[in-house]
GROMACS .gro file of C-alpha atoms in nm:
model
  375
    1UNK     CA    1   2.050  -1.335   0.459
    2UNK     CA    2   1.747  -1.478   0.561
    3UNK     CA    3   1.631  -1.648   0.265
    4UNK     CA    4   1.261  -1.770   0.367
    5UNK     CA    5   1.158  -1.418   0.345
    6UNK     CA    6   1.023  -1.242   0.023
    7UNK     CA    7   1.225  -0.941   0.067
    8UNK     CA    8   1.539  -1.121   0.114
    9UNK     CA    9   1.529  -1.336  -0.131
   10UNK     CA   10   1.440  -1.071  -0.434
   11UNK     CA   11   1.771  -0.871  -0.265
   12UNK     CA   12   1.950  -1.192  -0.340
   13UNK     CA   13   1.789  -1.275  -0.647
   14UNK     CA   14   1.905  -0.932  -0.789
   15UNK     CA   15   2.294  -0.988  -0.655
   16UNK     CA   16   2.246  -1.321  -0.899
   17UNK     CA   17   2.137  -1.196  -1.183
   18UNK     CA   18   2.434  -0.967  -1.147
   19UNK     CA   19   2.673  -1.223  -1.091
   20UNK     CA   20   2.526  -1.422  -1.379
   21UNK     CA   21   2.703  -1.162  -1.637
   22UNK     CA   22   2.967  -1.089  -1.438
   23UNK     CA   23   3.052  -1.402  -1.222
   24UNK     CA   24   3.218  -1.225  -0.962
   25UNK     CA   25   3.093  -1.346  -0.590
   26UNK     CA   26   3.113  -1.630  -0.401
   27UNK     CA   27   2.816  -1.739  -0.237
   28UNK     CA   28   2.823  -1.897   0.142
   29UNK     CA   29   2.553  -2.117   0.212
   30UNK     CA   30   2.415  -2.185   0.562
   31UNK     CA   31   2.299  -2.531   0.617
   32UNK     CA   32   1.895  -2.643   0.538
   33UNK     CA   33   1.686  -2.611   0.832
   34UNK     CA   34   1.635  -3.008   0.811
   35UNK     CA   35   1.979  -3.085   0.850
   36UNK     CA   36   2.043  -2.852   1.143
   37UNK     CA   37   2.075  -2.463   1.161
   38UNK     CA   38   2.460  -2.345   1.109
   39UNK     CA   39   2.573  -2.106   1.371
   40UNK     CA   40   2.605  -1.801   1.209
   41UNK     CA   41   2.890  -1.688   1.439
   42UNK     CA   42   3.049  -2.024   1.282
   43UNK     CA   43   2.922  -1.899   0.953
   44UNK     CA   44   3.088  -1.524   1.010
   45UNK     CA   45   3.400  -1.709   1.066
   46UNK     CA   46   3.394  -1.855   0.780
   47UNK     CA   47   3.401  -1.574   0.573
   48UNK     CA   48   3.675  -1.408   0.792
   49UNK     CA   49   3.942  -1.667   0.749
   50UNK     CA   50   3.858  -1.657   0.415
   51UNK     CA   51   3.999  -1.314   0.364
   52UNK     CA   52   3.739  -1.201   0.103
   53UNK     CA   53   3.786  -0.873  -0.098
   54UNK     CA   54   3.479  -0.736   0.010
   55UNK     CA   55   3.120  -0.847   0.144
   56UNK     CA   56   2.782  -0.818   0.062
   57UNK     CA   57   2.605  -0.942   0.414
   58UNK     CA   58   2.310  -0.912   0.602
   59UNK     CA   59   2.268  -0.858   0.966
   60UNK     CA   60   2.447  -1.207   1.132
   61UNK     CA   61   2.485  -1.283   1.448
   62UNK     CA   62   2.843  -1.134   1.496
   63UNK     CA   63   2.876  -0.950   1.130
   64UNK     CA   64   3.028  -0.697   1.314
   65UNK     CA   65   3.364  -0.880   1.276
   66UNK     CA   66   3.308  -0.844   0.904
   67UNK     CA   67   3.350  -0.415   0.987
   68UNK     CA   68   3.714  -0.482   1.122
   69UNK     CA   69   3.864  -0.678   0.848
   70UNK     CA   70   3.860  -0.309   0.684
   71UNK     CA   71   3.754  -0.394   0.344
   72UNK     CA   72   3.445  -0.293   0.128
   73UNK     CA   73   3.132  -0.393   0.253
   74UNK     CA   74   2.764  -0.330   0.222
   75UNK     CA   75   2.492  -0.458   0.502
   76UNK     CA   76   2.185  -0.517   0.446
   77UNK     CA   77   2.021  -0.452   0.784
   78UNK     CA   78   1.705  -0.624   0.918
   79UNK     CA   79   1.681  -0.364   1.246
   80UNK     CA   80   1.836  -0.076   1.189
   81UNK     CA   81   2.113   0.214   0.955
   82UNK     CA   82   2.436   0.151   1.087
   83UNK     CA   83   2.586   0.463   1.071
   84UNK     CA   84   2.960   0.511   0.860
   85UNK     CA   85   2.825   0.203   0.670
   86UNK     CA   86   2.751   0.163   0.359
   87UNK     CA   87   2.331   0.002   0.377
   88UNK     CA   88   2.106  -0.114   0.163
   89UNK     CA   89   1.745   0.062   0.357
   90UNK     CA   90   1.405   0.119   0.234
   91UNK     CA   91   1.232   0.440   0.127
   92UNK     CA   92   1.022   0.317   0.471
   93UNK     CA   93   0.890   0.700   0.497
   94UNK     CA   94   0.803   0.688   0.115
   95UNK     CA   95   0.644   0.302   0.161
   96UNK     CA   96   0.385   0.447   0.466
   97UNK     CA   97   0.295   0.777   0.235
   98UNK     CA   98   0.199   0.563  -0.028
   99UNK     CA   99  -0.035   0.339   0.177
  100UNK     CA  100  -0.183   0.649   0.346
  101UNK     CA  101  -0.275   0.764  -0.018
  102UNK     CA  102  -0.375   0.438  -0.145
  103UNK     CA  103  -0.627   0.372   0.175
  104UNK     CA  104  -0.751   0.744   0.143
  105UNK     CA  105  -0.830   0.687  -0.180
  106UNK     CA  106  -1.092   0.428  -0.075
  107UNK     CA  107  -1.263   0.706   0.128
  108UNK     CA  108  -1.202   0.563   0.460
  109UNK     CA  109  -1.225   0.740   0.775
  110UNK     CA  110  -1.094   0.533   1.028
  111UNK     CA  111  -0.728   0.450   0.997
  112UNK     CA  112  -0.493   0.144   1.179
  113UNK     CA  113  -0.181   0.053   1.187
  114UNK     CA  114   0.019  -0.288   1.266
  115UNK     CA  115   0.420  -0.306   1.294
  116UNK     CA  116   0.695  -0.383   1.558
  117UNK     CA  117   0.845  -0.165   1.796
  118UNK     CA  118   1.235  -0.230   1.796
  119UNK     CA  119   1.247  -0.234   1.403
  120UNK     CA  120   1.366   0.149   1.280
  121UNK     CA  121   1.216   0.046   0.966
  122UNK     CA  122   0.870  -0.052   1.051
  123UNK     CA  123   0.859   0.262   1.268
  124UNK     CA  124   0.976   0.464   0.950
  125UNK     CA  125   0.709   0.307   0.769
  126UNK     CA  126   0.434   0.384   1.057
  127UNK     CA  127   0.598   0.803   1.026
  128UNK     CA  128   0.487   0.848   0.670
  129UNK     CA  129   0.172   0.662   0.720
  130UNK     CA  130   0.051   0.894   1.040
  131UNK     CA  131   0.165   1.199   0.869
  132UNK     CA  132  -0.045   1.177   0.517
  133UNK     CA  133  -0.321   1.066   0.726
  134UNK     CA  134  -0.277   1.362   0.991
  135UNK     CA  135  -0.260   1.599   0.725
  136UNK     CA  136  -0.581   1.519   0.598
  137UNK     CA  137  -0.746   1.523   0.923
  138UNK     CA  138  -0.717   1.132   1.059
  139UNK     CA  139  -0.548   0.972   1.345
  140UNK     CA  140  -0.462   0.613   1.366
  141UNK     CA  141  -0.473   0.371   1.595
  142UNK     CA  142  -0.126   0.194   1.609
  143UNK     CA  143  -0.068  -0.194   1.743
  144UNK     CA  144   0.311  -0.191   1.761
  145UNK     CA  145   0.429  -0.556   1.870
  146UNK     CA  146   0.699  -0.670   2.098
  147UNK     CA  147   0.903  -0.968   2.157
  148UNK     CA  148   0.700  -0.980   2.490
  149UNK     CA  149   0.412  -1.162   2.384
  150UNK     CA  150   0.488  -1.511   2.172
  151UNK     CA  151   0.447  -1.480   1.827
  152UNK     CA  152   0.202  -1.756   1.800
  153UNK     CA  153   0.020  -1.569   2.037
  154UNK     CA  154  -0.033  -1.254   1.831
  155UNK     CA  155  -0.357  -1.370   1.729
  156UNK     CA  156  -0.541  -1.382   2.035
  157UNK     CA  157  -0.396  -0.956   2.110
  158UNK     CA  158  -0.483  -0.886   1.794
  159UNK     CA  159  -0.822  -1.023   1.836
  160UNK     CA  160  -0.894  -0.767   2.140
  161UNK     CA  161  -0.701  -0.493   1.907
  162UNK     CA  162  -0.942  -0.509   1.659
  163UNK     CA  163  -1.275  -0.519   1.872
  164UNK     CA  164  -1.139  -0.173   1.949
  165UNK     CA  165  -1.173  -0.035   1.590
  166UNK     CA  166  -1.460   0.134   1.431
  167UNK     CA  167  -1.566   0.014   1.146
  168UNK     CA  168  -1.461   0.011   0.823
  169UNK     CA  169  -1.136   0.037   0.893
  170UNK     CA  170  -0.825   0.041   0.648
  171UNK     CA  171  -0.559  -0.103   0.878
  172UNK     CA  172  -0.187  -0.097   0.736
  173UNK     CA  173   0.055  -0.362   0.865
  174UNK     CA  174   0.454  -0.297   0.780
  175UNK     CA  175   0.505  -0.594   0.663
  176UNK     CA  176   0.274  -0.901   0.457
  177UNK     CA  177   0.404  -1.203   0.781
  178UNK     CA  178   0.213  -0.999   0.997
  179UNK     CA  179  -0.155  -0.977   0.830
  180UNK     CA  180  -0.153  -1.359   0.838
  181UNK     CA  181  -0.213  -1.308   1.237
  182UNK     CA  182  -0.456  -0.987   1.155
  183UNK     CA  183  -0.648  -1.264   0.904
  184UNK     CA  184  -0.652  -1.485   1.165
  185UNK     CA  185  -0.794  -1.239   1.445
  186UNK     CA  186  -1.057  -1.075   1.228
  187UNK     CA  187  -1.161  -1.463   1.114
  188UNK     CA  188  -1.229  -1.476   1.478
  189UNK     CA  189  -1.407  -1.251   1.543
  190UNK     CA  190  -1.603  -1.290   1.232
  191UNK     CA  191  -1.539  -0.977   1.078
  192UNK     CA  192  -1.517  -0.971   0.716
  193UNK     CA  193  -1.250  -0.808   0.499
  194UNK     CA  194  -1.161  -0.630   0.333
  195UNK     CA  195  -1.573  -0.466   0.419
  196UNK     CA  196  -1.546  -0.417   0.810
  197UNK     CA  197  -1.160  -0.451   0.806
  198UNK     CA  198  -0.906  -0.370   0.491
  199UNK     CA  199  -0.610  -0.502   0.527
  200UNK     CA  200  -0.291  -0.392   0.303
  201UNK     CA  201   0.105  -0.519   0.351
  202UNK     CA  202   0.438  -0.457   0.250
  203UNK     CA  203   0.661  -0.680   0.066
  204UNK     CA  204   0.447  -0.884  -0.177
  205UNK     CA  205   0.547  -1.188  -0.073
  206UNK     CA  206   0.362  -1.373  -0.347
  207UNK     CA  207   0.296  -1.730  -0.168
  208UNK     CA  208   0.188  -1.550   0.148
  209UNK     CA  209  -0.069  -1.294  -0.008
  210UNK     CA  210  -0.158  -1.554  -0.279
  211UNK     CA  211  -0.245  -1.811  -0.022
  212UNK     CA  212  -0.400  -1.613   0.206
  213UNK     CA  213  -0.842  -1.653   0.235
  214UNK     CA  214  -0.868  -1.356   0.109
  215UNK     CA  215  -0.548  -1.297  -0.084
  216UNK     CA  216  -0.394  -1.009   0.056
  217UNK     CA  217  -0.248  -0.659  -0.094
  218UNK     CA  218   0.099  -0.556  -0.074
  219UNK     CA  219   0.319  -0.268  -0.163
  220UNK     CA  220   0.590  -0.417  -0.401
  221UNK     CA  221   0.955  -0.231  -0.388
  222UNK     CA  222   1.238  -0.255  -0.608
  223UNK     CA  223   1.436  -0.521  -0.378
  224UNK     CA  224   1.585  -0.671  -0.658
  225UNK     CA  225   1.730  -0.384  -0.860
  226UNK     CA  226   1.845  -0.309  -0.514
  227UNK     CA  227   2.045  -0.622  -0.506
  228UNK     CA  228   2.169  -0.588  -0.832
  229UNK     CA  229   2.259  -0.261  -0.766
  230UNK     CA  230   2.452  -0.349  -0.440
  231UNK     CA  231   2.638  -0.604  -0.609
  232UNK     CA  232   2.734  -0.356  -0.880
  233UNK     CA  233   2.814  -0.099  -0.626
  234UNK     CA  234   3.048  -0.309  -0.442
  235UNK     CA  235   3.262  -0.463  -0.739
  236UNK     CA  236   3.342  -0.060  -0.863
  237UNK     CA  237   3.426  -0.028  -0.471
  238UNK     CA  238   3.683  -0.320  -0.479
  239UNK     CA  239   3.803  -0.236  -0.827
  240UNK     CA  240   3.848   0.142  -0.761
  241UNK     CA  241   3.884   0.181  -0.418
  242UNK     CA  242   3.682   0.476  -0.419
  243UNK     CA  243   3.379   0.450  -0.120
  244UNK     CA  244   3.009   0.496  -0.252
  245UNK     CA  245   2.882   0.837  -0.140
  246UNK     CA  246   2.574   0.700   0.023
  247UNK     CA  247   2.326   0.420   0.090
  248UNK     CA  248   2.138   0.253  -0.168
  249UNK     CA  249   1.770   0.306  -0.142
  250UNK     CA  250   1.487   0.070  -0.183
  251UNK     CA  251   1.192   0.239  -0.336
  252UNK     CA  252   0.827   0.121  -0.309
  253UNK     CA  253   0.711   0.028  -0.662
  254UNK     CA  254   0.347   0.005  -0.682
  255UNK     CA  255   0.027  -0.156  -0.447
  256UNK     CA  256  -0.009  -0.492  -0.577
  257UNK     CA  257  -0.432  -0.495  -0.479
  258UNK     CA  258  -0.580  -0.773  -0.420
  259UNK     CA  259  -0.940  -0.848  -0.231
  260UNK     CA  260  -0.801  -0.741   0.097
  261UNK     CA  261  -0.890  -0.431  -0.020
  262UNK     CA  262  -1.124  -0.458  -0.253
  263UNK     CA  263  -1.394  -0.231  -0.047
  264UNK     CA  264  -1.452   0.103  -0.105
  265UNK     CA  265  -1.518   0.281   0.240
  266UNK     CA  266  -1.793   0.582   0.143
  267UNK     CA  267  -2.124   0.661   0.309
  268UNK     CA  268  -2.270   0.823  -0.038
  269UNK     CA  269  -2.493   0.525  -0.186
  270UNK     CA  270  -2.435   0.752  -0.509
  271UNK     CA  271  -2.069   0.736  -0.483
  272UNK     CA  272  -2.055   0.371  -0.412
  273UNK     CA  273  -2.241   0.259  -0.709
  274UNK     CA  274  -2.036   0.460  -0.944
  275UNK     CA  275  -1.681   0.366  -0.756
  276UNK     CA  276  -1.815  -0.006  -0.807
  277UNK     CA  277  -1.867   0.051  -1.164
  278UNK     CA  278  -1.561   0.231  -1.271
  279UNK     CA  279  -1.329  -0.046  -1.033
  280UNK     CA  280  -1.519  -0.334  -1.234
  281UNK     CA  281  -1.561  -0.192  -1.537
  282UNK     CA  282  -1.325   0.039  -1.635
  283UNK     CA  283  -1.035  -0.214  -1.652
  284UNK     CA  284  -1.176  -0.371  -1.935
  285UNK     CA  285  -1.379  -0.119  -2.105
  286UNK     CA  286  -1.307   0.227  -2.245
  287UNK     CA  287  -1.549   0.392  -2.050
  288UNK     CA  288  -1.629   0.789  -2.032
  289UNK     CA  289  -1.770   0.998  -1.768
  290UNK     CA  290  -2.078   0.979  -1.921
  291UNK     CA  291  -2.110   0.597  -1.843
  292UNK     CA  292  -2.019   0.676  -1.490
  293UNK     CA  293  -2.284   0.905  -1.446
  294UNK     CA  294  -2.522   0.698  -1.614
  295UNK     CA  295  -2.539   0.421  -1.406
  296UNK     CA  296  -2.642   0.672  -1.103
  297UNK     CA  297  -2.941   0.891  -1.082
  298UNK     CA  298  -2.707   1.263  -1.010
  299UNK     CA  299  -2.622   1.514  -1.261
  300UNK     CA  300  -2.295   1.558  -1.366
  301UNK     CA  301  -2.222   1.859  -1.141
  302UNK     CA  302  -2.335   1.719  -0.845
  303UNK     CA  303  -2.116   1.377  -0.903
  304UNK     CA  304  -1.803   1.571  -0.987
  305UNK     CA  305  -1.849   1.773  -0.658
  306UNK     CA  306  -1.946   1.468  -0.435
  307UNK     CA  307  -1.604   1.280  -0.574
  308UNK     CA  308  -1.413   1.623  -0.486
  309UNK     CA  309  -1.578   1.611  -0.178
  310UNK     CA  310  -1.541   1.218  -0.101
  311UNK     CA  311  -1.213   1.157  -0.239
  312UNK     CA  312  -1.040   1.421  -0.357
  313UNK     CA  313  -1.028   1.290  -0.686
  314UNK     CA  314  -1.237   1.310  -1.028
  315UNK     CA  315  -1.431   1.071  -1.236
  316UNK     CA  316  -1.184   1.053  -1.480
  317UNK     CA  317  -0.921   1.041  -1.284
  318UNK     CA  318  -1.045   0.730  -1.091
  319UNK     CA  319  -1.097   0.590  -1.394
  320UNK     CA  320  -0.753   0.612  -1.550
  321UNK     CA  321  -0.601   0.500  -1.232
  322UNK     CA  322  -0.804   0.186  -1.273
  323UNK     CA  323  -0.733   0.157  -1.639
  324UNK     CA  324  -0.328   0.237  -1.574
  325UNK     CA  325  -0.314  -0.042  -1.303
  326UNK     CA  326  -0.430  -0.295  -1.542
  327UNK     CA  327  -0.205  -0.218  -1.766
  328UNK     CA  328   0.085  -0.215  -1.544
  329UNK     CA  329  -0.020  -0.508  -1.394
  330UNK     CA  330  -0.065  -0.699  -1.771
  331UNK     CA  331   0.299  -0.535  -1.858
  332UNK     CA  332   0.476  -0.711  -1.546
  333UNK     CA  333   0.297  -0.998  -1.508
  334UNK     CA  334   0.223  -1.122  -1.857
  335UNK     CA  335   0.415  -1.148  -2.230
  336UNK     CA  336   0.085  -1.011  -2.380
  337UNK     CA  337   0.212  -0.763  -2.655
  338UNK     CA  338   0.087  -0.418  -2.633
  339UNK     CA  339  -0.098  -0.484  -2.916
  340UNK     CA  340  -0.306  -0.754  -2.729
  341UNK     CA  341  -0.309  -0.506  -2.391
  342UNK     CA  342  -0.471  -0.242  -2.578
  343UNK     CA  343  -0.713  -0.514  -2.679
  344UNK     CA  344  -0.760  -0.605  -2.370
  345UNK     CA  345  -0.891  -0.267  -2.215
  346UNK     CA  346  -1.023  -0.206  -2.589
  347UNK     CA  347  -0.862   0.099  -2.685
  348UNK     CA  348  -0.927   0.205  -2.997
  349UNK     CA  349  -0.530   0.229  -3.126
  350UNK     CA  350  -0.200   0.146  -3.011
  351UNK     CA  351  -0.111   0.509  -3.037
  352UNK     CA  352  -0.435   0.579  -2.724
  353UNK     CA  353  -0.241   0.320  -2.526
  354UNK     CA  354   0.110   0.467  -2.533
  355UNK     CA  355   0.002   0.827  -2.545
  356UNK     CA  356  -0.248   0.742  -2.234
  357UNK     CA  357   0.019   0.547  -2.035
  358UNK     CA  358   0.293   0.788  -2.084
  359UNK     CA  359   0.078   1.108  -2.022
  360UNK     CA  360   0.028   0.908  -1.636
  361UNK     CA  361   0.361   0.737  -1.539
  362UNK     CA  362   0.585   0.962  -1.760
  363UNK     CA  363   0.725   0.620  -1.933
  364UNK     CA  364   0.593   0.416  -2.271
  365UNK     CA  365   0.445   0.133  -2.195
  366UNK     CA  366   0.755  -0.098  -2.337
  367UNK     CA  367   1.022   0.141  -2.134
  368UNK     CA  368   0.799   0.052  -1.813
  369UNK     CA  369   0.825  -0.307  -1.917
  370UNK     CA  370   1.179  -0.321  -1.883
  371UNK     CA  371   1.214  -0.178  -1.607
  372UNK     CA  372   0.974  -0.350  -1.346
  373UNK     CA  373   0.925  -0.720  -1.484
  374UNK     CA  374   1.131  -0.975  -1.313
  375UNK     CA  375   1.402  -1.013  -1.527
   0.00000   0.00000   0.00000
């Protein structure tokens, strides 16, 4: 598996913390990149003359040798389902929907997207994205890449891609490696994101996004149960002999949102002041409706109907997702109690918290804990 990549790495990181309790893999290790790359052909042969039980392997050059030695296996492809085979795939369909809500959410109008043409799941991932959009009355303008122009060179295309757009535009890419190239176009041009351009990824890969000017957003997935799951999957496979009924699926788990997209795309000077005040307020204070309205000059009617109208959405409702974010986002990323979270967003009990979380995600707070923070 190619272990310089986010994804890859939480898929392995999840097959280890299965082995850790149940010590049952071998791992084979390709040489580091500063010694000299291992051919993996040499590396598949390996593992053949080994005579393993089963195999948990992604897409190698010549893995398909791995298919004839007729014992359990599970791929984890990097291109495309191989069909009678047992794969570890994405929910890519599920991964473009949520985008397409996220980025509608935002109230923009003008919709892009970035991914690779000979990739099934990137063009999975493009499917849902065009069809939530196209159902609400958008089209997008798609920059599918090809091994045909240099990869150092997607850049300058991109450059000439984006000069295209109108503006703002919420441009989804299917994957985080390639908004370092859209950062590096827009730069160029000297657009600004996330206000002309807003720019949102797949994978979180945490050191890209993180060092990225500005950080970027990402949808997160379950990878690593995935792995853990796969590795789990194929040990009742050896023991039992009985084949799994189907592929294991990789869900997306949340948008990780950073200032990439930290732009809200509506015309409505109205709307824009009171988006910008629940989005910087509302994760730290227990705000009402009332507040909201407040800080504009409308009635209440009239800014209920223009957030119908703009975004399909309520004041309260934006303001819970705002508040339920945090709090997912203090649950998985810190060991703050949820004492000290409901502090944090200063609700008034512990009992508000749990009662508020659960009545969103259908989970408590702790049970959502447990099930999303690295382990």
């Amino acid at each position: 598996m190619d272990a310089s990549r986010a994804y890859d790495r939480d898929l392995l990181m999840g097959i280890a913390d299965f082995n850790k309790i149940h010590n049952k893999f071998t791992f084979f290790f390709s040489s580091p990149k500063y010694i000299g790359s291992e051919n993996q052909q040499q590396l598949v042969r390996r593992v053949t003359a080994w005579n393993p039980d089963g195999i948990l392997s992604g897409e190698l050059d010549g893995f398909k040798s791995f298919i004839r030695l007729k014992v359990p296996l599970i791929i984890f492809p990097h291109t495309r389902l191989y069909k009678n085979q047992i794969n570890v795939w994405g929910d890519n369909k599920g991964i473009g929907e949520m985008a397409a809500r996220y980025l509608l959410s935002k109230g923009f109008k003008h919709f892009a997207f970035l991914g690779f043409k000979d990739f099934q799941w990137s063009l999975e991932r493009q499917e849902g994205y065009e069809a939530v959009l196209a159902n609400a009355g958008f089209a997008v303008n798609s920059y599918v890449y090809n091994d045909a122009v240099l990869w150092e060179r997607l850049s300058e295309n991109l450059l000439q891609w984006l000069d295209t757009l109108e503006k703002p535009c919420a441009i989804f890419s299917a994957t985080d490696e390639l908004n370092v190239h859209l950062l590096e176009a827009a730069k160029n041009l000297e657009a600004k994101v996330p206000d002309d351009f807003s720019i949102l990824g797949v994978d979180n890969d945490v050191m890209l996004c993180e060092m990225a000017s500005p950080p970027l957003s990402s949808i997160a997935h379950s990878a690593r149960q995935a792995g853990f799951l796969a590795a789990q999957t194929l040990c009742k496979w050896i023991e039992s002999g009985e084949r799994p009924d189907s592929d294991i699926v990789i869900y997306p788990d949340a948008v990780v949102k950073r200032r990439s997209t930290n732009a809200l795309a509506v015309e409505d000077e109205q709307m824009r002041t009171a988006l910008h005040y629940i989005v910087n307020t509302a994760s730290s204070e227990d705000i009402s409706v009332d507040d909201v309205v407040n800080v504009t000059t409308l009635s209440r009617r009239i800014l209920e109907k223009r957030f119908q109208k703009s975004i399909n959405s309520t004041i309260m409702e934006e303001i819970k997702k705002v508040r339920i974010e945090r709090i997912k986002f203090l649950l998985t990323n810190s060991n703050l109690t949820l004492q000290q979270i409901a502090g944090e967003l200063n609700f008034k009990s512990l009992d508000n918290v749990t009662r508020y979380f659960k009545q969103y995600t259908g989970l408590r707070p702790l049970e959502y804990r447990a099930k999303h923070k690295e382990r």
